mmCIF file of C-alpha atoms in Angstrom:
data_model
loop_
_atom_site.group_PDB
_atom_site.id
_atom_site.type_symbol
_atom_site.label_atom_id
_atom_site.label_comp_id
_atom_site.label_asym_id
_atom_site.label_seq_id
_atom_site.Cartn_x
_atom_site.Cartn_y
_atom_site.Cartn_z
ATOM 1 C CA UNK A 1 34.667 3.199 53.173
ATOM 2 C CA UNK A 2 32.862 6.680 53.639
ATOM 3 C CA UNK A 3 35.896 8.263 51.493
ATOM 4 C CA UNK A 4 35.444 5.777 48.722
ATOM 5 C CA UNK A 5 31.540 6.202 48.983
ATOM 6 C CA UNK A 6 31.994 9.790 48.706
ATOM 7 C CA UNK A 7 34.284 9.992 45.760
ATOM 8 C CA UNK A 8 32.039 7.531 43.877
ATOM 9 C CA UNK A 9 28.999 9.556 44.081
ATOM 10 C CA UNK A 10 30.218 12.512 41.986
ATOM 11 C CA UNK A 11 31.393 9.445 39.534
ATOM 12 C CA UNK A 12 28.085 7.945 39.356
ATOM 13 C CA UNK A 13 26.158 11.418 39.349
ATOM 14 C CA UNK A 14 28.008 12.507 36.041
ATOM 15 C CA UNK A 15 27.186 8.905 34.614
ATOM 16 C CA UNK A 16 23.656 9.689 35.368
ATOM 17 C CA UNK A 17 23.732 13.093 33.703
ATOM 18 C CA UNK A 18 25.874 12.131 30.136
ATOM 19 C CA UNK A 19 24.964 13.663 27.533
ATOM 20 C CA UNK A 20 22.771 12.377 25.057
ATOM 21 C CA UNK A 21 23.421 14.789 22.529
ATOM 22 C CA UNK A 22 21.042 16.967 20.399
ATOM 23 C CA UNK A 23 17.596 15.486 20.082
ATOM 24 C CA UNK A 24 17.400 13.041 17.421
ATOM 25 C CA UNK A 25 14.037 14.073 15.921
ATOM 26 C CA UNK A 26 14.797 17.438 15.605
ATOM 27 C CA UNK A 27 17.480 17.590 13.899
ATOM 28 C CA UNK A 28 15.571 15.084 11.296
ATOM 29 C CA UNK A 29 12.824 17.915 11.032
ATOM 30 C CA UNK A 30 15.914 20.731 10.334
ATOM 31 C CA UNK A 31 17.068 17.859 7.462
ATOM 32 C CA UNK A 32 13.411 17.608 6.261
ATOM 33 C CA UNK A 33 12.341 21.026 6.143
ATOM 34 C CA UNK A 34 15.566 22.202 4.401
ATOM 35 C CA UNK A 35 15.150 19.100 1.712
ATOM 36 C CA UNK A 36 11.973 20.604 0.712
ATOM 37 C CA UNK A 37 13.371 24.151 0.719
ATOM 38 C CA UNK A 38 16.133 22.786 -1.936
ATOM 39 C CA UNK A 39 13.082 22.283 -4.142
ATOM 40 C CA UNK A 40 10.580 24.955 -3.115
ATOM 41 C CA UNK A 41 12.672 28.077 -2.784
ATOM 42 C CA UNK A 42 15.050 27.649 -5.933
ATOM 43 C CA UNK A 43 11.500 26.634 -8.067
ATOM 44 C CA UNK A 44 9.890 29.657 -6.813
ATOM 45 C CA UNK A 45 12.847 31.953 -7.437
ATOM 46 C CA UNK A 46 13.104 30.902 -10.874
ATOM 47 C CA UNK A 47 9.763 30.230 -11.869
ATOM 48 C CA UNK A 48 10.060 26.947 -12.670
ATOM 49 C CA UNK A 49 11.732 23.959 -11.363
ATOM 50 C CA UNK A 50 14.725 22.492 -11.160
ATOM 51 C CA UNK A 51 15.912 20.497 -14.644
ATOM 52 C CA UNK A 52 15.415 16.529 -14.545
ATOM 53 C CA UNK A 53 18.326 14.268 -16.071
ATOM 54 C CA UNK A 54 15.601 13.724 -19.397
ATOM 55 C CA UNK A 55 16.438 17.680 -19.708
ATOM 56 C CA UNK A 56 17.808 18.394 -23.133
ATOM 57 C CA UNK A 57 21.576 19.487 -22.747
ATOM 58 C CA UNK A 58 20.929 23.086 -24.455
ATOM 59 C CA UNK A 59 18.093 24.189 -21.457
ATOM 60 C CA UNK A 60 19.849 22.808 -18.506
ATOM 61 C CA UNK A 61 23.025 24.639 -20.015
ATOM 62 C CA UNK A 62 20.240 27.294 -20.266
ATOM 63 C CA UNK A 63 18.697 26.870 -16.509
ATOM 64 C CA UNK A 64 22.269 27.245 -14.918
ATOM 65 C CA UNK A 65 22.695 30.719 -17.029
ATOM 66 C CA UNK A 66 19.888 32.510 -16.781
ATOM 67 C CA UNK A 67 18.946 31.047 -12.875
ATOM 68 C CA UNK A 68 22.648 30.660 -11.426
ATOM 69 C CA UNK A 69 20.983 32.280 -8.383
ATOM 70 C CA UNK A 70 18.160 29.484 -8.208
ATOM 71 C CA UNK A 71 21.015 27.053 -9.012
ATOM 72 C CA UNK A 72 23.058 28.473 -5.961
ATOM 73 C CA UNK A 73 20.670 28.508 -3.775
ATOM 74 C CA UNK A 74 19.320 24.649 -4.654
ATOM 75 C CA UNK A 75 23.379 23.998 -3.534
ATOM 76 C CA UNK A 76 23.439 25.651 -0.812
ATOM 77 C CA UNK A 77 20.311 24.043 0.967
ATOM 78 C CA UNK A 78 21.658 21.209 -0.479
ATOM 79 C CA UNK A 79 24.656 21.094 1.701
ATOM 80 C CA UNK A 80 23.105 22.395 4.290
ATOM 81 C CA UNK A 81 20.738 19.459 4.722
ATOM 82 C CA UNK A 82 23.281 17.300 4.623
ATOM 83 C CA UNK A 83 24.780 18.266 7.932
ATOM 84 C CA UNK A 84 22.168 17.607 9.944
ATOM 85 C CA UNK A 85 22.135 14.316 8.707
ATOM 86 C CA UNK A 86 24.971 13.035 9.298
ATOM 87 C CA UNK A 87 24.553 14.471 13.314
ATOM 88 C CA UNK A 88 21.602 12.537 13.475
ATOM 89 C CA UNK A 89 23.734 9.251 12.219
ATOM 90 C CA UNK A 90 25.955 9.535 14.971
ATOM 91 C CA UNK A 91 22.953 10.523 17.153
ATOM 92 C CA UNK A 92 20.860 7.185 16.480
ATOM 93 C CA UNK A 93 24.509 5.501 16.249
ATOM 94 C CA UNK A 94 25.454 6.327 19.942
ATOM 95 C CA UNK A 95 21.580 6.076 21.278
ATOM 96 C CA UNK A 96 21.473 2.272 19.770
ATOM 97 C CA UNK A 97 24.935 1.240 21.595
ATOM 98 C CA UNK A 98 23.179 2.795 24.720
ATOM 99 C CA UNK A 99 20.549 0.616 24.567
ATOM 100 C CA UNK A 100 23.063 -2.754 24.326
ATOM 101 C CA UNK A 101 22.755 -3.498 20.193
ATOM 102 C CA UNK A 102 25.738 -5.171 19.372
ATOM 103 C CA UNK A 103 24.617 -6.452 16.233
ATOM 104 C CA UNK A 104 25.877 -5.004 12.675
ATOM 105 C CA UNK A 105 23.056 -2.777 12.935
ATOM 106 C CA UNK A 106 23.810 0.579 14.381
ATOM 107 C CA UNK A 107 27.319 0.045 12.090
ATOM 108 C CA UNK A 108 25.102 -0.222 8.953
ATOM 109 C CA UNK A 109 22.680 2.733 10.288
ATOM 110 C CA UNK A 110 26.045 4.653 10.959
ATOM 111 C CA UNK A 111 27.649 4.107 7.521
ATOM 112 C CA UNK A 112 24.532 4.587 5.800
ATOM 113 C CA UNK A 113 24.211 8.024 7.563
ATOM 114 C CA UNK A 114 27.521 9.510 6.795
ATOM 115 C CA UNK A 115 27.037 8.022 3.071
ATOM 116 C CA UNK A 116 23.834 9.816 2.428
ATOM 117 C CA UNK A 117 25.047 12.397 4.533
ATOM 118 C CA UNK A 118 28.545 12.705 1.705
ATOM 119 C CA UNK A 119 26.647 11.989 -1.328
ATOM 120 C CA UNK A 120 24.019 14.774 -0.647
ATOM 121 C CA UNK A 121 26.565 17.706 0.765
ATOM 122 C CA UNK A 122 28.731 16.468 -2.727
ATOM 123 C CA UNK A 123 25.370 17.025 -4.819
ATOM 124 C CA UNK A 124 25.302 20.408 -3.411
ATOM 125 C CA UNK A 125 28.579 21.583 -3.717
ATOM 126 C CA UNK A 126 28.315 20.555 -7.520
ATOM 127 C CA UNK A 127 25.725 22.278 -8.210
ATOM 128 C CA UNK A 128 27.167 25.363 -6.456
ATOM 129 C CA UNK A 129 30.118 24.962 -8.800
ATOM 130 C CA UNK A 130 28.275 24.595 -12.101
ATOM 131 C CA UNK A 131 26.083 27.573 -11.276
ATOM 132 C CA UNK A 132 28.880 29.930 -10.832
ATOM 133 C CA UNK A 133 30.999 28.942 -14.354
ATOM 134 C CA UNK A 134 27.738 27.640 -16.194
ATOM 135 C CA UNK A 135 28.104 30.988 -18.409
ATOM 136 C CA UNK A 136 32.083 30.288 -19.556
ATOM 137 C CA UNK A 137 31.687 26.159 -20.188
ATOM 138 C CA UNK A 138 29.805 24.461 -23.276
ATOM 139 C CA UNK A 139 26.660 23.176 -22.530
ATOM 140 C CA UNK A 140 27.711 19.423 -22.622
ATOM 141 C CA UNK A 141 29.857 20.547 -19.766
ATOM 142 C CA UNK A 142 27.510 21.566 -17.842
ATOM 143 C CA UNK A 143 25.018 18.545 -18.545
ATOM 144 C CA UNK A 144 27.817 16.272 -17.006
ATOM 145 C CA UNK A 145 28.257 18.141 -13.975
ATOM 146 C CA UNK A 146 24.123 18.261 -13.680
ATOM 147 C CA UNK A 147 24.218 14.584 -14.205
ATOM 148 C CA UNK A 148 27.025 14.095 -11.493
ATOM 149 C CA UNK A 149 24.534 16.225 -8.934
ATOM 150 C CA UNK A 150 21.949 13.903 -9.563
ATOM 151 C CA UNK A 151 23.166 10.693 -9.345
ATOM 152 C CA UNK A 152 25.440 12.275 -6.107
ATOM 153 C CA UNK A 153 21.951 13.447 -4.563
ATOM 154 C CA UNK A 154 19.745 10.975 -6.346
ATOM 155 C CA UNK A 155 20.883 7.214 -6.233
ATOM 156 C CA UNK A 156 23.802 7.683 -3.806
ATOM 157 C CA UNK A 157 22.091 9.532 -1.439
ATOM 158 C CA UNK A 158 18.619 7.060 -1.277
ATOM 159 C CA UNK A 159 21.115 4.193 -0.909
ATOM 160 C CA UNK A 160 22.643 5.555 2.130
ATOM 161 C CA UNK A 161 19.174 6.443 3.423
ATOM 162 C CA UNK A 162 18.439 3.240 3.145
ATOM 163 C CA UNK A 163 20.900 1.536 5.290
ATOM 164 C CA UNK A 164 20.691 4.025 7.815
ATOM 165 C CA UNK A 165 16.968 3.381 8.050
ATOM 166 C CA UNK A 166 16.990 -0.444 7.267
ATOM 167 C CA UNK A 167 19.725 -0.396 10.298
ATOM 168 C CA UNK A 168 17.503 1.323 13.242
ATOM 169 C CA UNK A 169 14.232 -0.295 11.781
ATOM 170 C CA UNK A 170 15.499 -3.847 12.333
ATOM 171 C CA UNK A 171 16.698 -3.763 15.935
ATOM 172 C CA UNK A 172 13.677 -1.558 16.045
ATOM 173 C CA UNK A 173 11.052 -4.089 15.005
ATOM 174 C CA UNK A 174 13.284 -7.360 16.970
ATOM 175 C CA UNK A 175 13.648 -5.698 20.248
ATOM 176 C CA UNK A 176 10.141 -3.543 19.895
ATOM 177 C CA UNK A 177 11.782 -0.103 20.486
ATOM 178 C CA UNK A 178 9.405 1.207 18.405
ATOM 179 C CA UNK A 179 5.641 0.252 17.233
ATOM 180 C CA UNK A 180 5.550 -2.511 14.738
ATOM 181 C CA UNK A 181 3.713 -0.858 12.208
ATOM 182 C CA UNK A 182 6.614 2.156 12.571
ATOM 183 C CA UNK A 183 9.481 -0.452 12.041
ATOM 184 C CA UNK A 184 7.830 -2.011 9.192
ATOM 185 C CA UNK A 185 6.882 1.256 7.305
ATOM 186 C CA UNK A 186 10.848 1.832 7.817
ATOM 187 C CA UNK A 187 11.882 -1.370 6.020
ATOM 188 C CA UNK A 188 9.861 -0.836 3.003
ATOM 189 C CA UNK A 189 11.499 2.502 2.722
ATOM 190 C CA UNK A 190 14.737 0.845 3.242
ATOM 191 C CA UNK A 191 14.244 -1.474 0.552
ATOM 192 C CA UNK A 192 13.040 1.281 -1.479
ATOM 193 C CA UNK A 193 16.337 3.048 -0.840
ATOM 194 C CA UNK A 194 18.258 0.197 -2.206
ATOM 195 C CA UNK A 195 16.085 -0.689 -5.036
ATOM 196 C CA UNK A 196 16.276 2.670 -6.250
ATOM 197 C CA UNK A 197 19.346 2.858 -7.898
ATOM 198 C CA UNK A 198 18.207 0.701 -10.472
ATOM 199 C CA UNK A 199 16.125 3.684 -12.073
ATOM 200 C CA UNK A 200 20.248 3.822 -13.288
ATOM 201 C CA UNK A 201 18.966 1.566 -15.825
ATOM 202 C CA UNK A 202 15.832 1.828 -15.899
ATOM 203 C CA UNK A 203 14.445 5.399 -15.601
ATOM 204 C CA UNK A 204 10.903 4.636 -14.355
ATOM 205 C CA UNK A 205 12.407 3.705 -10.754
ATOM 206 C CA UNK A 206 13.324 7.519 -10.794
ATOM 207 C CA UNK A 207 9.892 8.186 -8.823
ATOM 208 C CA UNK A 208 11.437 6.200 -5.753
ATOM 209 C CA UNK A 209 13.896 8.684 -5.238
ATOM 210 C CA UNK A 210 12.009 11.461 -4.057
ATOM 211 C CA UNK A 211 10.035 8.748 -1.943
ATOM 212 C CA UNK A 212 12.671 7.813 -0.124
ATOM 213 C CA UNK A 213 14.200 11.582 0.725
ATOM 214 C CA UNK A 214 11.324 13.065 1.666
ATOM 215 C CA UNK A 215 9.428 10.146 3.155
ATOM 216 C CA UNK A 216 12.195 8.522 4.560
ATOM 217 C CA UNK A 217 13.321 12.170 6.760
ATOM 218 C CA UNK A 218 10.058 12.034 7.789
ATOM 219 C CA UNK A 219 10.054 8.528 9.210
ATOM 220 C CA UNK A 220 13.866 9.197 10.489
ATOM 221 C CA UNK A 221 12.134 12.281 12.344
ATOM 222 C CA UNK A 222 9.271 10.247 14.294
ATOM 223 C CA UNK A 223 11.828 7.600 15.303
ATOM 224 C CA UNK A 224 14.191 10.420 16.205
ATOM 225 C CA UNK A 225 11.325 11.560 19.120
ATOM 226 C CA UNK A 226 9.899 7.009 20.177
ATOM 227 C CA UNK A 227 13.484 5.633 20.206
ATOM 228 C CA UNK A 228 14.502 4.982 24.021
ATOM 229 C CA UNK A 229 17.237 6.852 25.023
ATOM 230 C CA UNK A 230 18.100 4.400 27.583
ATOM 231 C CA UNK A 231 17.675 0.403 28.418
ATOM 232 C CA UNK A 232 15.393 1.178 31.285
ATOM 233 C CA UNK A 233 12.764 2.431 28.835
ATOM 234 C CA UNK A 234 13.128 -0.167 26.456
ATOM 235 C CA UNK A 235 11.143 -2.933 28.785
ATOM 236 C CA UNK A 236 7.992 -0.213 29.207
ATOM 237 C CA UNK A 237 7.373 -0.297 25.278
ATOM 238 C CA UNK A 238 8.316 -4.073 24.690
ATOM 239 C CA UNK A 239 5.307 -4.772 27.413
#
């Protein structure tokens, strides 16, 4: 009995320390903060910012070739906020089994993740591309490829936000592992995520987009610090 005690406790003491992997919240702040970089720097660098999809084909022919290194660098941060997003999906993904959600939910928040997470790092590598050969392809070239970013890092990318958030905000808001008002503020930005790829169609939804990126990180980022990391926690913020 005192040998099977013993060779327990060094069992039970590593179950006690596993590792919860990098902190949730943070790594939403690194995706946040390098989202508004992909606007800020490349619209500083070039004095003005980047072209919208109502662009005429001539000046975002003309953007790429005269800004390729604006158009890099929008790429490059690009991609690189796409990482961290996908290591917070499987962050959130992992934290939600923890806590003993076997619903669809953390599945959804997972795919979403890694979708939004794709869809983004594909936007950026695009535009990467097009900025280096903008120079040596016809402008109606280059309008495609823009287009391609866009909808890549636009529509795909708040739809995939949106399940990610729409699946932590719903166990969030049943089992109260968050404040209400928290959860609900995170299913009106997952509906907005889903709704927004009908600006497709009709162009005025376009305004959603940026909503939902910049907004939504943010919200991803608060629940990345208030979501338990454990079930014993969960009963303190459900009282």
């Amino acid at each position: 009995m005192t040998d099977t005690t013993a060779s327990l406790a060094p069992e039970n003491a590593r179950a006690g320390r596993r590792p919860d992997g990098p902190n949730a919240g943070i790594v939403a702040i690194i995706a946040l903060v390098l989202s508004i970089a992909t606007v800020a720097l490349p619209a500083i660098a070039a004095g003005m910012a980047y072209p919208s999809p109502s662009t005429p084909s001539g000046d975002i022919a003309r953007y790429f070739t005269d800004h390729s290194f604006s158009a890099t660098l929008t790429g490059f941060l690009a991609f690189g906020a796409s990482v961290p997003l996908g290591i917070y999906a499987a962050t959130t993904y992992a934290r939600l089994l923890r806590l003993g959600i076997r619903v669809p939910g953390p599945n959804i928040s997972f795919y979403g993740g890694v979708a939004a997470s794709v869809m983004l790092g594909a936007s950026g590598l695009v535009i990467w591309a097009v900025s280096q050969a903008a120079a040596e392809v016809p402008a109606a070239v280059v309008r495609l490829a823009a287009d391609a970013a866009f909808a890549l890092g636009g529509f795909g990318f708040a739809a995939g936000a949106g399940l990610l958030i729409a699946g932590i905000a719903v166990p969030a808001l049943i089992l109260r592992l968050t404040p209400r008002w928290l959860a609900w503020t995170g299913l009106v930005l997952a509906a907005a995520g889903e709704i927004s790829f009908l600006g497709m169609v009709w162009p005025g939804l376009d305004y959603l987009l940026p909503i939902v990126r910049f907004v939504g990180l943010a919200w991803l980022a608060v629940v990345g610090f208030l979501l338990p990391r454990n079930r014993h926690e969960v009963p303190k913020r459900a009282n």
